[in-house]
Amino acid sequence: MTDTAPVRVLLADDEHLIRGALAALLSLEDDIEVVAQAGSGPEALAMARAHRPDIAVLDLQMPGRDGIEVATELRRLLPDCRCMIVTGHGRPGYLKRALEVGVRGFLPKTVSAADLAGIIRTVHSGGRYVDPELAADAISAGETPLTPRETDVLELAADGTPIAEIAERAGLSQGTVRNYLSSAANKLGAENRHAAVRIAREHGWI
């Protein structure tokens, strides 16, 4: 494949060591070129505009905007750029949201660099790749009754995090956070947010 132009890749991950290691390993592939790196959602969008990659490999959870939000925006800004999500948080709800916005690859961070390179080639050639275990989990979990924002806030509340800290991390007011948590608890038939977290986790929704 060295006689054709290499696949131009953007890597976005807020963990610098992981991003750097992936970039170094992918650079060993003759047909793949890492043209830009980013450590946050907004930076990923800026780098994508500047470098116009063929493939954007996006971490799911990044500061500013998450991988799914970035993929949604890139679909509008650069329709020829195909997006892949790499995540340590393979919740079924995330997979469904990613597929809904046109993400072509969804895989765990445990994937090897060699496998990642192969999946990049598959996606670049018009294919799609979803990790089989994540796909099976999504099918067995069923449809979540929670909205994406309710899911995000409930996940932030999972470790007993105070309302004020959840609000700061989610970029919301404390009142809005309380409303989301109350709504999530009502939808799940839970008496409080702690019970709501337990129920959502049992179903694989967070």
PDB file of C-alpha atoms in Angstrom:
ATOM      1  CA  MET A   1       0.000   0.000   0.000  1.00  0.00           C
ATOM      2  CA  THR A   2       3.075   2.244  -0.019  1.00  0.00           C
ATOM      3  CA  ASP A   3       2.367   3.362  -3.585  1.00  0.00           C
ATOM      4  CA  THR A   4      -0.713   5.299  -2.457  1.00  0.00           C
ATOM      5  CA  ALA A   5      -1.056   8.277  -0.134  1.00  0.00           C
ATOM      6  CA  PRO A   6      -1.017   7.260   3.536  1.00  0.00           C
ATOM      7  CA  VAL A   7      -4.153   7.426   5.653  1.00  0.00           C
ATOM      8  CA  ARG A   8      -4.041  10.749   7.499  1.00  0.00           C
ATOM      9  CA  VAL A   9      -4.984  10.299  11.164  1.00  0.00           C
ATOM     10  CA  LEU A  10      -5.878  12.658  14.018  1.00  0.00           C
ATOM     11  CA  LEU A  11      -5.353  11.219  17.519  1.00  0.00           C
ATOM     12  CA  ALA A  12      -7.311  12.825  20.371  1.00  0.00           C
ATOM     13  CA  ASP A  13      -6.798  11.642  23.952  1.00  0.00           C
ATOM     14  CA  ASP A  14      -6.291  13.666  27.128  1.00  0.00           C
ATOM     15  CA  GLU A  15      -3.807  11.087  28.460  1.00  0.00           C
ATOM     16  CA  HIS A  16      -0.548  12.295  26.928  1.00  0.00           C
ATOM     17  CA  LEU A  17       1.394   9.057  27.431  1.00  0.00           C
ATOM     18  CA  ILE A  18      -1.263   6.919  25.746  1.00  0.00           C
ATOM     19  CA  ARG A  19      -1.608   9.366  22.860  1.00  0.00           C
ATOM     20  CA  GLY A  20       2.149   9.626  22.384  1.00  0.00           C
ATOM     21  CA  ALA A  21       2.644   5.856  22.478  1.00  0.00           C
ATOM     22  CA  LEU A  22      -0.114   5.297  19.930  1.00  0.00           C
ATOM     23  CA  ALA A  23       1.300   7.971  17.643  1.00  0.00           C
ATOM     24  CA  ALA A  24       4.767   6.426  17.829  1.00  0.00           C
ATOM     25  CA  LEU A  25       3.476   2.911  17.100  1.00  0.00           C
ATOM     26  CA  LEU A  26       1.207   4.006  14.255  1.00  0.00           C
ATOM     27  CA  SER A  27       4.095   5.939  12.698  1.00  0.00           C
ATOM     28  CA  LEU A  28       5.801   2.591  12.112  1.00  0.00           C
ATOM     29  CA  GLU A  29       3.073   1.709   9.612  1.00  0.00           C
ATOM     30  CA  ASP A  30       4.001   2.656   6.033  1.00  0.00           C
ATOM     31  CA  ASP A  31       0.429   3.488   5.041  1.00  0.00           C
ATOM     32  CA  ILE A  32      -0.631   5.528   8.115  1.00  0.00           C
ATOM     33  CA  GLU A  33       0.458   9.060   9.011  1.00  0.00           C
ATOM     34  CA  VAL A  34      -0.482  10.765  12.296  1.00  0.00           C
ATOM     35  CA  VAL A  35      -0.918  14.356  11.099  1.00  0.00           C
ATOM     36  CA  ALA A  36      -2.199  15.887  14.347  1.00  0.00           C
ATOM     37  CA  GLN A  37      -2.748  15.201  18.048  1.00  0.00           C
ATOM     38  CA  ALA A  38      -5.127  16.767  20.575  1.00  0.00           C
ATOM     39  CA  GLY A  39      -5.731  16.567  24.309  1.00  0.00           C
ATOM     40  CA  SER A  40      -9.285  17.913  24.501  1.00  0.00           C
ATOM     41  CA  GLY A  41     -12.510  18.052  22.526  1.00  0.00           C
ATOM     42  CA  PRO A  42     -12.130  21.680  21.394  1.00  0.00           C
ATOM     43  CA  GLU A  43      -8.489  21.074  20.436  1.00  0.00           C
ATOM     44  CA  ALA A  44      -9.518  18.010  18.428  1.00  0.00           C
ATOM     45  CA  LEU A  45     -11.984  20.108  16.433  1.00  0.00           C
ATOM     46  CA  ALA A  46      -9.382  22.814  15.836  1.00  0.00           C
ATOM     47  CA  MET A  47      -6.786  20.268  14.692  1.00  0.00           C
ATOM     48  CA  ALA A  48      -9.315  18.570  12.429  1.00  0.00           C
ATOM     49  CA  ARG A  49     -10.142  21.891  10.757  1.00  0.00           C
ATOM     50  CA  ALA A  50      -6.459  22.682  10.294  1.00  0.00           C
ATOM     51  CA  HIS A  51      -5.257  19.282   9.057  1.00  0.00           C
ATOM     52  CA  ARG A  52      -8.399  17.719   7.513  1.00  0.00           C
ATOM     53  CA  PRO A  53      -7.581  14.102   8.460  1.00  0.00           C
ATOM     54  CA  ASP A  54      -9.080  11.043   6.788  1.00  0.00           C
ATOM     55  CA  ILE A  55      -9.677   9.388  10.168  1.00  0.00           C
ATOM     56  CA  ALA A  56     -10.208  10.885  13.632  1.00  0.00           C
ATOM     57  CA  VAL A  57      -9.443   8.482  16.496  1.00  0.00           C
ATOM     58  CA  LEU A  58     -11.216  10.041  19.478  1.00  0.00           C
ATOM     59  CA  ASP A  59     -11.108   9.202  23.177  1.00  0.00           C
ATOM     60  CA  LEU A  60     -14.644   9.011  24.530  1.00  0.00           C
ATOM     61  CA  GLN A  61     -14.071  11.109  27.641  1.00  0.00           C
ATOM     62  CA  MET A  62     -12.093  14.290  27.048  1.00  0.00           C
ATOM     63  CA  PRO A  63     -12.136  17.754  28.617  1.00  0.00           C
ATOM     64  CA  GLY A  64     -14.370  20.323  26.959  1.00  0.00           C
ATOM     65  CA  ARG A  65     -16.325  18.040  24.643  1.00  0.00           C
ATOM     66  CA  ASP A  66     -16.480  14.260  24.643  1.00  0.00           C
ATOM     67  CA  GLY A  67     -15.645  12.049  21.691  1.00  0.00           C
ATOM     68  CA  ILE A  68     -19.252  11.629  20.612  1.00  0.00           C
ATOM     69  CA  GLU A  69     -19.824  15.397  20.633  1.00  0.00           C
ATOM     70  CA  VAL A  70     -16.650  15.893  18.584  1.00  0.00           C
ATOM     71  CA  ALA A  71     -17.726  13.179  16.120  1.00  0.00           C
ATOM     72  CA  THR A  72     -21.125  14.847  15.762  1.00  0.00           C
ATOM     73  CA  GLU A  73     -19.493  18.176  14.945  1.00  0.00           C
ATOM     74  CA  LEU A  74     -16.955  16.635  12.566  1.00  0.00           C
ATOM     75  CA  ARG A  75     -19.733  14.962  10.622  1.00  0.00           C
ATOM     76  CA  ARG A  76     -21.031  18.459   9.875  1.00  0.00           C
ATOM     77  CA  LEU A  77     -17.686  20.213   9.400  1.00  0.00           C
ATOM     78  CA  LEU A  78     -15.714  17.484   7.583  1.00  0.00           C
ATOM     79  CA  PRO A  79     -18.125  14.892   6.177  1.00  0.00           C
ATOM     80  CA  ASP A  80     -15.258  12.995   4.515  1.00  0.00           C
ATOM     81  CA  CYS A  81     -13.505  12.448   7.866  1.00  0.00           C
ATOM     82  CA  ARG A  82     -14.501   9.117   9.400  1.00  0.00           C
ATOM     83  CA  CYS A  83     -14.560   8.934  13.188  1.00  0.00           C
ATOM     84  CA  MET A  84     -13.592   6.160  15.580  1.00  0.00           C
ATOM     85  CA  ILE A  85     -14.125   6.090  19.345  1.00  0.00           C
ATOM     86  CA  VAL A  86     -11.545   4.450  21.601  1.00  0.00           C
ATOM     87  CA  THR A  87     -12.696   4.131  25.192  1.00  0.00           C
ATOM     88  CA  GLY A  88     -12.021   2.719  28.607  1.00  0.00           C
ATOM     89  CA  HIS A  89     -15.742   3.203  29.347  1.00  0.00           C
ATOM     90  CA  GLY A  90     -17.506   0.809  27.010  1.00  0.00           C
ATOM     91  CA  ARG A  91     -21.032   1.391  28.255  1.00  0.00           C
ATOM     92  CA  PRO A  92     -23.796   0.189  25.916  1.00  0.00           C
ATOM     93  CA  GLY A  93     -25.451   3.611  25.915  1.00  0.00           C
ATOM     94  CA  TYR A  94     -22.268   5.212  24.613  1.00  0.00           C
ATOM     95  CA  LEU A  95     -22.040   2.697  21.773  1.00  0.00           C
ATOM     96  CA  LYS A  96     -25.617   3.387  20.683  1.00  0.00           C
ATOM     97  CA  ARG A  97     -25.086   7.154  20.804  1.00  0.00           C
ATOM     98  CA  ALA A  98     -21.873   6.821  18.801  1.00  0.00           C
ATOM     99  CA  LEU A  99     -23.506   4.752  16.061  1.00  0.00           C
ATOM    100  CA  GLU A 100     -26.424   7.196  15.892  1.00  0.00           C
ATOM    101  CA  VAL A 101     -24.060  10.063  15.006  1.00  0.00           C
ATOM    102  CA  GLY A 102     -22.220   8.077  12.346  1.00  0.00           C
ATOM    103  CA  VAL A 103     -19.136   6.834  14.209  1.00  0.00           C
ATOM    104  CA  ARG A 104     -17.545   4.045  12.145  1.00  0.00           C
ATOM    105  CA  GLY A 105     -15.430   2.374  14.817  1.00  0.00           C
ATOM    106  CA  PHE A 106     -15.969   1.725  18.539  1.00  0.00           C
ATOM    107  CA  LEU A 107     -13.299  -0.163  20.450  1.00  0.00           C
ATOM    108  CA  PRO A 108     -11.743  -0.494  23.912  1.00  0.00           C
ATOM    109  CA  LYS A 109      -8.441   1.087  24.906  1.00  0.00           C
ATOM    110  CA  THR A 110      -7.094  -2.415  25.467  1.00  0.00           C
ATOM    111  CA  VAL A 111      -6.806  -2.870  21.680  1.00  0.00           C
ATOM    112  CA  SER A 112      -3.257  -3.403  20.428  1.00  0.00           C
ATOM    113  CA  ALA A 113      -1.582  -0.877  18.138  1.00  0.00           C
ATOM    114  CA  ALA A 114      -1.433  -3.481  15.362  1.00  0.00           C
ATOM    115  CA  ASP A 115      -5.166  -4.146  15.647  1.00  0.00           C
ATOM    116  CA  LEU A 116      -5.862  -0.405  15.771  1.00  0.00           C
ATOM    117  CA  ALA A 117      -3.903   0.066  12.554  1.00  0.00           C
ATOM    118  CA  GLY A 118      -5.951  -2.670  10.891  1.00  0.00           C
ATOM    119  CA  ILE A 119      -9.215  -1.148  12.081  1.00  0.00           C
ATOM    120  CA  ILE A 120      -8.126   2.282  10.796  1.00  0.00           C
ATOM    121  CA  ARG A 121      -7.591   0.697   7.375  1.00  0.00           C
ATOM    122  CA  THR A 122     -10.993  -1.014   7.541  1.00  0.00           C
ATOM    123  CA  VAL A 123     -12.785   2.226   8.425  1.00  0.00           C
ATOM    124  CA  HIS A 124     -10.846   4.198   5.812  1.00  0.00           C
ATOM    125  CA  SER A 125     -11.904   1.741   3.112  1.00  0.00           C
ATOM    126  CA  GLY A 126     -15.571   2.265   4.020  1.00  0.00           C
ATOM    127  CA  GLY A 127     -16.003  -0.509   6.560  1.00  0.00           C
ATOM    128  CA  ARG A 128     -17.152  -0.413  10.160  1.00  0.00           C
ATOM    129  CA  TYR A 129     -15.770  -2.019  13.300  1.00  0.00           C
ATOM    130  CA  VAL A 130     -17.463  -2.508  16.662  1.00  0.00           C
ATOM    131  CA  ASP A 131     -15.753  -4.526  19.368  1.00  0.00           C
ATOM    132  CA  PRO A 132     -17.745  -7.795  19.658  1.00  0.00           C
ATOM    133  CA  GLU A 133     -17.931  -7.736  23.475  1.00  0.00           C
ATOM    134  CA  LEU A 134     -19.159  -4.142  23.530  1.00  0.00           C
ATOM    135  CA  ALA A 135     -21.739  -4.983  20.862  1.00  0.00           C
ATOM    136  CA  ALA A 136     -22.990  -8.003  22.825  1.00  0.00           C
ATOM    137  CA  ASP A 137     -23.263  -5.913  25.985  1.00  0.00           C
ATOM    138  CA  ALA A 138     -25.248  -3.246  24.143  1.00  0.00           C
ATOM    139  CA  ILE A 139     -27.705  -5.799  22.768  1.00  0.00           C
ATOM    140  CA  SER A 140     -28.279  -7.430  26.159  1.00  0.00           C
ATOM    141  CA  ALA A 141     -28.663  -4.104  27.979  1.00  0.00           C
ATOM    142  CA  GLY A 142     -31.754  -2.996  26.073  1.00  0.00           C
ATOM    143  CA  GLU A 143     -32.795   0.598  25.496  1.00  0.00           C
ATOM    144  CA  THR A 144     -31.997   3.099  28.228  1.00  0.00           C
ATOM    145  CA  PRO A 145     -34.829   5.394  29.337  1.00  0.00           C
ATOM    146  CA  LEU A 146     -32.286   8.082  30.222  1.00  0.00           C
ATOM    147  CA  THR A 147     -31.325  11.015  28.025  1.00  0.00           C
ATOM    148  CA  PRO A 148     -27.594  11.466  27.254  1.00  0.00           C
ATOM    149  CA  ARG A 149     -27.358  14.344  29.746  1.00  0.00           C
ATOM    150  CA  GLU A 150     -29.129  12.352  32.486  1.00  0.00           C
ATOM    151  CA  THR A 151     -26.712   9.509  31.821  1.00  0.00           C
ATOM    152  CA  ASP A 152     -23.666  11.776  32.051  1.00  0.00           C
ATOM    153  CA  VAL A 153     -24.807  13.423  35.281  1.00  0.00           C
ATOM    154  CA  LEU A 154     -25.768  10.111  36.880  1.00  0.00           C
ATOM    155  CA  GLU A 155     -22.361   8.683  36.024  1.00  0.00           C
ATOM    156  CA  LEU A 156     -20.649  11.701  37.582  1.00  0.00           C
ATOM    157  CA  ALA A 157     -22.764  11.093  40.711  1.00  0.00           C
ATOM    158  CA  ALA A 158     -21.835   7.415  40.859  1.00  0.00           C
ATOM    159  CA  ASP A 159     -19.103   7.789  43.493  1.00  0.00           C
ATOM    160  CA  GLY A 160     -21.090  10.022  45.815  1.00  0.00           C
ATOM    161  CA  THR A 161     -19.658  13.182  44.244  1.00  0.00           C
ATOM    162  CA  PRO A 162     -21.153  16.388  45.731  1.00  0.00           C
ATOM    163  CA  ILE A 163     -23.686  18.311  43.627  1.00  0.00           C
ATOM    164  CA  ALA A 164     -21.371  21.330  43.391  1.00  0.00           C
ATOM    165  CA  GLU A 165     -18.532  19.235  41.948  1.00  0.00           C
ATOM    166  CA  ILE A 166     -20.847  17.471  39.484  1.00  0.00           C
ATOM    167  CA  ALA A 167     -22.122  20.874  38.325  1.00  0.00           C
ATOM    168  CA  GLU A 168     -18.584  22.169  37.792  1.00  0.00           C
ATOM    169  CA  ARG A 169     -17.432  19.075  35.905  1.00  0.00           C
ATOM    170  CA  ALA A 170     -20.555  18.960  33.718  1.00  0.00           C
ATOM    171  CA  GLY A 171     -20.658  22.715  33.079  1.00  0.00           C
ATOM    172  CA  LEU A 172     -24.171  22.988  34.551  1.00  0.00           C
ATOM    173  CA  SER A 173     -25.837  24.849  37.385  1.00  0.00           C
ATOM    174  CA  GLN A 174     -26.417  22.976  40.642  1.00  0.00           C
ATOM    175  CA  GLY A 175     -30.172  23.293  40.163  1.00  0.00           C
ATOM    176  CA  THR A 176     -29.971  21.726  36.709  1.00  0.00           C
ATOM    177  CA  VAL A 177     -27.875  18.857  38.099  1.00  0.00           C
ATOM    178  CA  ARG A 178     -30.514  18.221  40.791  1.00  0.00           C
ATOM    179  CA  ASN A 179     -33.227  18.228  38.133  1.00  0.00           C
ATOM    180  CA  TYR A 180     -31.363  15.703  35.984  1.00  0.00           C
ATOM    181  CA  LEU A 181     -30.715  13.429  38.969  1.00  0.00           C
ATOM    182  CA  SER A 182     -34.339  13.633  40.073  1.00  0.00           C
ATOM    183  CA  SER A 183     -35.567  12.883  36.559  1.00  0.00           C
ATOM    184  CA  ALA A 184     -33.196   9.919  36.221  1.00  0.00           C
ATOM    185  CA  ALA A 185     -34.328   8.500  39.572  1.00  0.00           C
ATOM    186  CA  ASN A 186     -37.989   8.859  38.598  1.00  0.00           C
ATOM    187  CA  LYS A 187     -37.463   7.122  35.245  1.00  0.00           C
ATOM    188  CA  LEU A 188     -35.634   4.232  36.912  1.00  0.00           C
ATOM    189  CA  GLY A 189     -38.140   3.906  39.765  1.00  0.00           C
ATOM    190  CA  ALA A 190     -35.396   4.635  42.301  1.00  0.00           C
ATOM    191  CA  GLU A 191     -35.914   6.286  45.676  1.00  0.00           C
ATOM    192  CA  ASN A 192     -32.701   8.345  45.422  1.00  0.00           C
ATOM    193  CA  ARG A 193     -29.694   8.957  43.183  1.00  0.00           C
ATOM    194  CA  HIS A 194     -27.657   6.174  44.816  1.00  0.00           C
ATOM    195  CA  ALA A 195     -30.340   3.619  43.976  1.00  0.00           C
ATOM    196  CA  ALA A 196     -30.600   5.115  40.480  1.00  0.00           C
ATOM    197  CA  VAL A 197     -26.850   4.603  39.971  1.00  0.00           C
ATOM    198  CA  ARG A 198     -27.138   0.969  41.089  1.00  0.00           C
ATOM    199  CA  ILE A 199     -30.075   0.250  38.761  1.00  0.00           C
ATOM    200  CA  ALA A 200     -28.414   1.975  35.794  1.00  0.00           C
ATOM    201  CA  ARG A 201     -25.181   0.048  36.362  1.00  0.00           C
ATOM    202  CA  GLU A 202     -27.033  -3.273  36.584  1.00  0.00           C
ATOM    203  CA  HIS A 203     -28.492  -2.587  33.128  1.00  0.00           C
ATOM    204  CA  GLY A 204     -25.198  -1.365  31.644  1.00  0.00           C
ATOM    205  CA  TRP A 205     -26.576   2.133  31.032  1.00  0.00           C
ATOM    206  CA  ILE A 206     -23.703   3.867  32.873  1.00  0.00           C
TER     207      ILE A 206
END
